[in-house]
Coordinates of C-alpha atoms and ligand atoms in Angstrom, one line a residue:
M1 CA 39.4 -15.9 2.7
D2 CA 37.0 -13.1 1.7
A3 CA 35.6 -14.0 -1.8
R4 CA 34.5 -10.4 -2.4
L5 CA 36.4 -7.5 -4.0
R6 CA 38.4 -5.6 -1.4
F7 CA 39.3 -2.0 -1.5
D8 CA 42.3 -0.2 0.0
F9 CA 42.1 3.6 -0.2
S10 CA 44.9 4.3 2.3
G11 CA 47.3 5.3 -0.5
F12 CA 45.1 8.4 -1.2
S13 CA 45.7 9.7 2.3
A14 CA 48.1 12.5 3.4
S15 CA 49.7 10.1 5.9
R16 CA 50.9 7.9 2.9
V17 CA 51.6 10.5 0.2
G18 CA 52.0 13.8 2.1
E19 CA 50.3 16.9 0.9
E20 CA 49.4 15.3 -2.5
G21 CA 47.0 13.1 -0.5
L22 CA 43.8 13.9 1.5
M23 CA 43.4 14.7 5.1
P24 CA 40.8 12.8 7.1
K25 CA 39.2 16.1 8.1
E26 CA 38.7 17.0 4.4
V27 CA 37.0 13.7 3.8
S28 CA 34.8 13.9 6.8
A29 CA 33.8 17.5 5.9
F30 CA 32.4 16.1 2.7
E31 CA 30.5 13.2 4.4
K32 CA 27.1 15.0 4.6
R33 CA 27.1 15.8 0.9
A34 CA 28.2 12.3 0.0
L35 CA 25.4 10.7 2.1
A36 CA 22.9 13.2 0.6
E37 CA 23.9 12.1 -2.9
L38 CA 23.6 8.5 -2.0
D39 CA 20.1 9.2 -0.6
R40 CA 19.1 11.0 -3.8
L41 CA 20.3 8.0 -5.8
A42 CA 18.2 5.6 -3.7
E43 CA 15.2 7.9 -4.0
E44 CA 15.5 8.3 -7.8
R45 CA 16.0 4.6 -8.1
R46 CA 12.7 3.9 -6.3
G47 CA 11.2 6.4 -8.8
G48 CA 12.5 4.3 -11.7
L49 CA 15.3 6.6 -12.8
H50 CA 18.2 4.1 -12.6
P51 CA 17.1 1.0 -14.4
Y52 CA 20.7 -0.1 -15.1
L53 CA 21.0 -0.8 -11.3
D54 CA 18.2 -3.3 -11.5
L55 CA 19.6 -5.3 -14.4
P56 CA 21.0 -8.0 -12.0
Y57 CA 17.3 -8.9 -11.1
Q58 CA 15.7 -9.3 -14.6
E59 CA 15.2 -13.0 -14.4
R60 CA 12.8 -13.2 -17.4
S61 CA 15.2 -11.3 -19.6
V62 CA 18.1 -13.5 -18.6
A63 CA 16.1 -16.7 -19.3
E64 CA 15.3 -15.3 -22.8
V65 CA 19.0 -14.6 -23.4
L66 CA 20.1 -18.0 -22.2
D67 CA 17.5 -19.6 -24.5
V68 CA 18.8 -17.8 -27.6
A69 CA 22.4 -18.5 -26.5
E70 CA 21.8 -22.2 -26.3
R71 CA 20.4 -22.3 -29.8
V72 CA 23.4 -20.3 -31.1
R73 CA 25.9 -22.6 -29.4
G74 CA 24.4 -25.7 -30.9
R75 CA 24.4 -24.4 -34.5
F76 CA 27.0 -21.7 -35.3
R77 CA 30.8 -21.7 -35.4
N78 CA 31.1 -18.0 -35.1
F79 CA 29.4 -15.2 -33.2
V80 CA 30.0 -11.7 -34.8
L81 CA 28.9 -8.7 -32.8
L82 CA 28.0 -5.7 -34.9
G83 CA 28.0 -2.6 -32.7
I84 CA 30.3 0.1 -31.3
G85 CA 31.0 1.9 -28.0
G86 CA 28.7 0.9 -25.2
S87 CA 27.2 -1.7 -27.6
A88 CA 30.5 -3.5 -27.9
L89 CA 33.0 -2.7 -25.1
G90 CA 31.1 -4.6 -22.4
N91 CA 30.9 -7.7 -24.6
R92 CA 34.6 -7.7 -25.3
M93 CA 35.4 -7.0 -21.6
L94 CA 33.3 -10.1 -20.4
H95 CA 34.9 -12.2 -23.1
T96 CA 38.5 -11.3 -22.5
A97 CA 38.1 -11.6 -18.7
L98 CA 36.2 -14.8 -18.6
R99 CA 37.1 -16.6 -21.8
G100 CA 40.5 -15.2 -22.4
P101 CA 42.1 -13.2 -25.3
H102 CA 43.1 -16.4 -27.2
W103 CA 39.7 -18.1 -27.1
N104 CA 39.2 -18.0 -30.8
L105 CA 42.3 -20.0 -31.5
A106 CA 40.8 -23.2 -29.9
P107 CA 37.2 -22.8 -28.6
P108 CA 35.9 -26.0 -26.9
P109 CA 33.7 -28.1 -29.2
G110 CA 30.2 -26.7 -29.5
H111 CA 31.2 -23.1 -28.6
P112 CA 31.4 -20.3 -31.1
R113 CA 34.4 -18.1 -31.7
L114 CA 33.5 -14.4 -30.8
F115 CA 34.4 -11.4 -32.9
V116 CA 33.4 -7.9 -31.8
L117 CA 33.6 -5.3 -34.6
D118 CA 33.5 -2.0 -32.6
N119 CA 34.9 -0.1 -35.7
V120 CA 34.4 0.5 -39.4
D121 CA 38.1 0.4 -40.3
P122 CA 37.6 -1.5 -43.6
V123 CA 40.7 -3.7 -43.1
H124 CA 39.6 -4.8 -39.7
V125 CA 36.0 -5.4 -40.7
G126 CA 37.0 -7.1 -43.9
E127 CA 39.5 -9.4 -42.1
I128 CA 36.9 -10.5 -39.6
L129 CA 34.2 -11.1 -42.2
D130 CA 36.7 -13.1 -44.3
L131 CA 37.4 -15.4 -41.3
C132 CA 33.7 -16.2 -40.8
D133 CA 31.8 -18.3 -43.4
P134 CA 28.3 -16.7 -43.3
G135 CA 26.8 -20.2 -43.5
E136 CA 28.3 -20.9 -40.1
T137 CA 28.0 -17.5 -38.5
F138 CA 25.5 -15.8 -36.2
Y139 CA 25.4 -12.0 -36.4
N140 CA 24.1 -10.0 -33.4
V141 CA 23.4 -6.3 -34.4
V142 CA 23.4 -4.2 -31.3
S143 CA 22.4 -0.6 -31.1
K144 CA 20.3 1.1 -28.5
S145 CA 19.4 4.1 -30.7
G146 CA 19.3 1.9 -33.9
G147 CA 20.6 4.8 -35.9
T148 CA 24.4 4.7 -35.3
A149 CA 26.1 5.0 -38.7
E150 CA 28.9 2.5 -37.9
T151 CA 26.5 -0.2 -36.8
L152 CA 24.1 0.3 -39.7
A153 CA 26.9 0.2 -42.2
Q154 CA 28.2 -3.0 -40.7
F155 CA 24.7 -4.4 -40.8
L156 CA 24.1 -3.3 -44.4
L157 CA 27.2 -5.2 -45.5
V158 CA 26.5 -8.3 -43.5
R159 CA 22.9 -8.5 -44.6
D160 CA 24.0 -8.3 -48.2
L161 CA 26.6 -11.0 -47.7
L162 CA 24.1 -13.3 -45.9
E163 CA 21.5 -12.9 -48.6
K164 CA 24.0 -13.8 -51.3
K165 CA 25.7 -16.7 -49.5
V166 CA 22.9 -18.2 -47.4
G167 CA 19.8 -17.4 -49.5
P168 CA 16.2 -16.8 -48.4
R169 CA 16.6 -18.2 -44.9
Y170 CA 19.5 -15.8 -44.1
G171 CA 17.4 -14.1 -41.4
E172 CA 18.0 -17.1 -39.1
H173 CA 21.6 -15.9 -38.8
L174 CA 20.6 -12.5 -37.5
L175 CA 19.4 -11.1 -34.2
V176 CA 18.8 -7.4 -33.5
T177 CA 19.3 -6.0 -30.0
T178 CA 17.8 -2.5 -29.9
D179 CA 15.2 -0.3 -28.2
P180 CA 11.9 -2.2 -27.7
E181 CA 9.8 0.4 -29.4
S182 CA 11.6 2.9 -31.5
G183 CA 14.5 3.6 -33.8
P184 CA 15.5 2.6 -37.4
L185 CA 16.8 -0.9 -36.4
R186 CA 13.5 -1.7 -34.6
E187 CA 11.7 -0.6 -37.8
I188 CA 14.0 -2.7 -40.0
A189 CA 13.6 -5.8 -37.7
K190 CA 9.8 -5.5 -37.9
R191 CA 9.8 -5.1 -41.6
E192 CA 12.1 -8.0 -42.3
G193 CA 11.0 -10.2 -39.5
Y194 CA 14.3 -10.7 -37.6
A195 CA 14.5 -12.0 -34.1
T196 CA 15.1 -9.3 -31.6
L197 CA 16.0 -8.7 -27.9
P198 CA 15.3 -5.4 -26.2
V199 CA 17.7 -2.9 -24.7
P200 CA 15.6 -2.0 -21.6
P201 CA 14.2 1.5 -21.6
G202 CA 16.3 4.1 -19.8
V203 CA 19.5 1.9 -19.9
G204 CA 22.2 3.7 -21.9
G205 CA 25.0 2.1 -23.9
R206 CA 27.8 2.2 -21.4
F207 CA 25.5 1.0 -18.6
S208 CA 24.0 -1.8 -20.5
V209 CA 26.5 -4.7 -20.2
F210 CA 24.2 -6.7 -17.9
S211 CA 21.2 -6.3 -20.3
P212 CA 20.8 -8.5 -23.5
V213 CA 23.4 -6.1 -25.0
G214 CA 26.3 -7.7 -23.2
L215 CA 24.8 -11.0 -21.9
L216 CA 24.0 -12.7 -25.2
S217 CA 27.5 -13.0 -26.6
A218 CA 28.8 -13.9 -23.1
A219 CA 26.2 -16.7 -22.7
A220 CA 26.8 -18.0 -26.2
T221 CA 30.4 -18.6 -25.4
G222 CA 29.4 -20.4 -22.2
I223 CA 30.1 -17.7 -19.6
D224 CA 28.0 -18.2 -16.4
V225 CA 26.1 -14.9 -16.8
R226 CA 23.9 -15.7 -13.8
A227 CA 27.1 -15.7 -11.6
C228 CA 28.0 -12.3 -13.1
L229 CA 24.6 -11.0 -12.0
R230 CA 25.0 -12.6 -8.6
G231 CA 28.2 -10.7 -8.1
A232 CA 26.5 -7.5 -9.2
S233 CA 23.6 -7.9 -6.8
A234 CA 26.0 -8.7 -3.9
M235 CA 27.8 -5.4 -4.7
D236 CA 24.4 -3.7 -5.0
A237 CA 23.8 -4.5 -1.3
R238 CA 27.3 -3.1 -0.4
C239 CA 26.7 0.1 -2.4
R240 CA 23.5 0.9 -0.5
A241 CA 25.3 1.2 2.9
E242 CA 24.8 4.7 4.3
D243 CA 28.3 4.9 5.7
L244 CA 31.0 6.7 3.8
A245 CA 33.8 4.7 5.3
G246 CA 32.0 1.4 4.7
N247 CA 30.6 2.0 1.2
A248 CA 33.4 1.4 -1.4
A249 CA 31.5 3.1 -4.4
L250 CA 30.7 6.1 -2.3
L251 CA 34.2 6.4 -0.9
H252 CA 35.8 5.8 -4.3
A253 CA 33.7 8.6 -5.9
T254 CA 34.3 10.9 -3.0
L255 CA 38.1 10.5 -2.8
H256 CA 38.4 10.9 -6.6
F257 CA 36.2 14.0 -6.5
L258 CA 38.4 15.5 -3.8
L259 CA 41.6 14.5 -5.5
L260 CA 40.4 16.0 -8.8
T261 CA 39.0 19.3 -7.4
A262 CA 41.3 19.9 -4.4
R263 CA 44.6 18.3 -5.6
R264 CA 44.3 18.7 -9.4
K265 CA 44.6 15.0 -10.1
T266 CA 43.1 15.3 -13.5
I267 CA 44.1 12.0 -14.9
F268 CA 42.7 8.7 -13.5
V269 CA 44.9 5.7 -14.2
S270 CA 43.5 2.2 -14.0
Y271 CA 46.7 0.1 -13.5
L272 CA 45.6 -3.5 -14.1
Y273 CA 47.8 -6.4 -13.1
S274 CA 46.1 -9.0 -15.2
E275 CA 46.1 -9.5 -19.0
R276 CA 42.6 -10.8 -18.7
L277 CA 41.5 -7.5 -17.3
R278 CA 42.9 -5.5 -20.1
D279 CA 39.4 -4.9 -21.7
L280 CA 37.9 -4.2 -18.2
G281 CA 40.3 -1.2 -18.3
E282 CA 38.9 -0.2 -21.7
W283 CA 35.3 -0.5 -20.4
T284 CA 36.2 1.6 -17.3
R285 CA 37.8 4.2 -19.5
Q286 CA 34.6 4.6 -21.6
L287 CA 32.4 4.7 -18.5
I288 CA 34.4 7.5 -16.9
G289 CA 35.2 9.4 -20.1
E290 CA 31.8 9.5 -21.6
S291 CA 29.9 10.0 -18.3
V292 CA 32.1 12.6 -16.6
G293 CA 33.6 14.8 -19.4
K294 CA 31.1 17.6 -19.8
P295 CA 30.5 21.3 -19.3
A296 CA 29.6 22.1 -15.8
A297 CA 28.9 25.3 -13.8
G298 CA 32.0 27.5 -14.0
G299 CA 33.9 25.5 -16.6
F300 CA 34.4 22.0 -17.8
A301 CA 34.2 18.9 -15.6
G302 CA 36.1 15.7 -16.1
A303 CA 39.2 13.6 -15.6
T304 CA 41.1 11.8 -18.3
P305 CA 40.9 8.1 -17.8
V306 CA 44.0 6.1 -18.8
V307 CA 44.5 2.4 -18.9
S308 CA 47.8 0.8 -18.0
I309 CA 48.7 -2.9 -17.9
G310 CA 51.1 -4.3 -15.3
V311 CA 53.8 -5.2 -15.6
T312 CA 54.0 -4.2 -19.3
D313 CA 53.6 -0.5 -18.6
Q314 CA 56.2 -0.6 -15.9
H315 CA 58.6 -0.6 -18.8
S316 CA 56.6 2.1 -20.7
Q317 CA 54.7 4.5 -18.5
Q318 CA 56.1 4.0 -15.0
Q319 CA 58.9 6.5 -15.4
L320 CA 56.3 9.2 -16.3
Y321 CA 54.1 8.0 -13.4
V322 CA 56.8 8.2 -10.8
E323 CA 58.8 11.2 -11.9
G324 CA 56.5 13.1 -14.3
P325 CA 53.8 15.7 -13.4
N326 CA 52.0 14.7 -10.2
D327 CA 48.6 15.1 -11.9
K328 CA 47.2 11.5 -11.6
A329 CA 45.2 9.4 -9.2
F330 CA 46.1 5.7 -9.6
T331 CA 43.9 2.6 -9.1
V332 CA 45.9 -0.5 -9.0
I333 CA 44.0 -3.7 -9.7
Q334 CA 45.5 -6.7 -8.2
V335 CA 44.4 -10.4 -8.7
E336 CA 45.1 -12.7 -5.8
R337 CA 44.7 -16.1 -7.3
F338 CA 45.5 -17.2 -10.8
P339 CA 44.1 -20.5 -12.1
R340 CA 47.5 -21.5 -13.1
D341 CA 51.1 -20.8 -12.2
L342 CA 54.5 -21.5 -13.8
P343 CA 57.7 -22.4 -12.0
I344 CA 60.9 -20.4 -12.6
P345 CA 63.7 -23.0 -12.8
A346 CA 66.8 -22.5 -10.7
R347 CA 70.0 -22.0 -12.7
W348 CA 73.2 -20.0 -12.8
S349 CA 73.5 -19.8 -9.0
D350 CA 76.7 -17.8 -9.3
L351 CA 75.0 -14.9 -11.0
A352 CA 73.1 -12.7 -8.6
E353 CA 70.7 -11.4 -11.2
A354 CA 69.5 -14.9 -12.1
E355 CA 69.9 -16.7 -8.8
Y356 CA 67.2 -14.9 -6.8
L357 CA 64.6 -15.8 -9.4
G358 CA 65.2 -19.6 -9.3
G359 CA 62.6 -21.6 -7.4
K360 CA 60.0 -18.7 -7.4
T361 CA 57.0 -18.8 -9.7
F362 CA 55.6 -16.4 -12.3
A363 CA 52.6 -15.5 -10.0
R364 CA 55.1 -14.6 -7.2
L365 CA 57.2 -12.5 -9.6
F366 CA 54.0 -10.8 -10.9
E367 CA 52.8 -10.0 -7.4
A368 CA 56.2 -8.7 -6.4
E369 CA 56.2 -6.4 -9.5
R370 CA 52.8 -5.1 -8.5
A371 CA 53.9 -4.5 -5.0
G372 CA 57.1 -2.9 -6.1
A373 CA 55.5 -0.6 -8.6
E374 CA 52.8 0.4 -6.1
F375 CA 55.4 1.1 -3.5
A376 CA 57.4 3.3 -6.0
L377 CA 54.2 5.4 -6.7
I378 CA 53.5 5.9 -3.0
E379 CA 57.1 6.7 -2.2
A380 CA 57.0 9.3 -5.0
R381 CA 53.9 10.7 -3.3
R382 CA 51.5 9.7 -6.1
P383 CA 48.0 9.0 -4.7
T384 CA 47.4 5.3 -5.3
C385 CA 44.5 3.1 -4.2
R386 CA 44.1 -0.7 -4.8
I387 CA 41.2 -2.9 -5.7
T388 CA 41.8 -6.6 -5.0
F389 CA 40.1 -9.3 -7.1
P390 CA 40.3 -12.6 -5.2
E391 CA 40.3 -14.1 -8.7
V392 CA 39.0 -13.2 -12.1
S393 CA 35.6 -14.9 -11.8
P394 CA 32.2 -14.0 -13.2
E395 CA 31.1 -12.9 -9.6
A396 CA 34.1 -10.6 -9.3
I397 CA 33.5 -9.0 -12.7
G398 CA 29.8 -8.5 -11.7
E399 CA 30.9 -6.9 -8.5
Y400 CA 33.3 -4.6 -10.3
V401 CA 30.9 -3.5 -13.0
H402 CA 28.2 -2.5 -10.4
F403 CA 30.7 -0.8 -8.1
M404 CA 32.1 1.3 -11.0
E405 CA 28.7 2.3 -12.4
V406 CA 27.6 3.5 -9.0
S407 CA 30.8 5.3 -8.3
V408 CA 30.9 7.1 -11.7
V409 CA 27.3 8.2 -11.3
L410 CA 28.0 9.6 -7.8
L411 CA 31.2 11.4 -9.2
C412 CA 29.1 12.9 -11.9
R413 CA 26.6 14.1 -9.3
Y414 CA 29.3 15.8 -7.3
L415 CA 30.6 17.5 -10.4
G416 CA 27.1 18.6 -11.5
V417 CA 27.0 16.8 -14.8
D418 CA 24.5 14.3 -16.3
P419 CA 26.1 10.9 -16.2
F420 CA 23.8 9.5 -18.8
N421 CA 24.0 11.8 -21.8
Q422 CA 26.8 12.2 -24.4
P423 CA 26.2 15.4 -26.4
G424 CA 29.8 15.3 -27.5
V425 CA 29.4 11.9 -29.1
E426 CA 26.1 12.9 -30.7
S427 CA 27.7 16.0 -32.3
S428 CA 30.3 13.8 -34.0
K429 CA 27.6 11.3 -35.1
D430 CA 25.7 14.3 -36.6
A431 CA 28.7 15.7 -38.3
T432 CA 29.5 12.3 -39.9
R433 CA 25.9 11.9 -41.2
A434 CA 26.1 15.5 -42.6
L435 CA 29.4 14.7 -44.4
L436 CA 27.9 11.6 -45.9
G437 CA 25.0 13.6 -47.2
R438 CA 22.1 12.3 -45.0
K439 CA 18.9 14.1 -46.0
G440 CA 18.1 17.2 -43.9
T441 CA 21.7 17.8 -42.9
E442 CA 22.6 20.2 -45.7
K443 CA 23.0 23.2 -43.4
R444 CA 25.3 21.4 -41.0
R445 CA 27.4 20.2 -43.9
A446 CA 27.8 23.7 -45.2
E447 CA 28.9 24.8 -41.7
I448 CA 31.5 22.1 -41.5
E449 CA 32.9 22.8 -44.9
A450 CA 33.0 26.6 -44.2
R451 CA 34.9 26.0 -41.0
A452 CA 37.5 23.8 -42.7
K453 CA 38.3 26.7 -45.1
S454 CA 38.6 29.4 -42.4
D455 CA 41.7 28.2 -40.5
A456 CA 45.2 29.4 -40.5
G457 CA 46.8 27.0 -42.9
W458 CA 49.9 25.2 -41.4
R459 CA 49.5 22.4 -43.9
I460 CA 52.7 20.9 -45.3
Ligands
PA5_1 O1 27.6 4.6 -24.1 C1 27.0 5.1 -25.0 O2 25.9 5.6 -24.9 C2 27.7 5.2 -26.4 O3 29.0 4.8 -26.3 C3 26.9 4.3 -27.3 O4 26.8 3.0 -26.8 C4 27.5 4.3 -28.7 O5 27.6 5.6 -29.3 C5 26.6 3.4 -29.6 O6 25.3 3.8 -29.6 P1 24.1 2.9 -30.0 O7 24.1 1.7 -29.0 O8 22.9 3.7 -30.0 O9 24.4 2.4 -31.4

């Protein structure tokens, strides 16, 4: 059996979903443009403009990460990641997929529990810090810019805690992952002599999971990060094919672009049939949302990414998906092999509703649910494609990450937006700093306060 990810885009076609789908001639009319964008990507990559695509080949950096990870594993009971957004979501995604959501309840001996803060909700942060004795805990502070308020606040709190509880050698419990040259965290790490790992230049938060940002926590919990990178590099080769019908990332981007602009499918749903892939959905959501949603010539570009979990959301969102507005493009993610299965015992043979389940297995039921839900979407003329993971393995995760990064960058190019910036995120970061009284932001603060007063009221 093919061990690679497989893609079935036939459910986006007019022959499956009628006029809500795409005609072969519309897709072939776009082929020249698609291949030109692929060429441009390759050309820019040769010029050093896409360093995230080369992360699977950074052997020295991986060796350095593995070295630190081994030391952490031998010494600490907890690994706490201080960071947010692209400096946290990839860590959680790798962990949930490859270690499982319940890892912390019983990690194997010699492996740390992993906690990813990804917020400044005081209850959430307090609960995690309470669970981790600082004397047994390693804290990885991750921020590309080094100036994100959430991460700095988490760090200020943890540093204080460590100094009080661990004493003068508290720095041994800390590692800062940040820009190699600049930013406040780099300055602090230099001043206070903390160990550091670099976020490679030109690699932005949501594209950084295969840099030290995402790899250290994964390696510390024993994930085979080299296998993830092998999967990514295998997909890299597939994503270079100059053939629209044979290049999954190019076709995925092209079909989504056409569905968005020619069929008004403005919501992209990732429908994941695997609990372990739940956070892969969250990672995908950020990659699409933050890369694509921007002003473009003639208006605003973007699609709203949504995450659904099968079969749970069959009993929550499926009604809307099948009979609500036809404004969505669905990507169903199917897993073929599960490392375990559970039998469904046969009983009550006289009751038709129970009888047919007996003797089947949970994997078979899960698969039938996936096939049934997908059929219902197609029957209701909702464009639906499918990505098949042979299994949830490090290689498959690596393939998916690389595939999705290339696809999203191509989609941004079609839409005429910059995949790598996030001015909307920066403006909220600036507003927060102004509201908290950062020096030099007085004018911004006055603007925010004036705006709050000049609305229509409607407060109860
Ligand atoms: O993807 C992105 O660029 C963002 O989500 C950032 O990762 C997030 O805002 C955190 O930024 P930083 O890593 O600079 O702290």
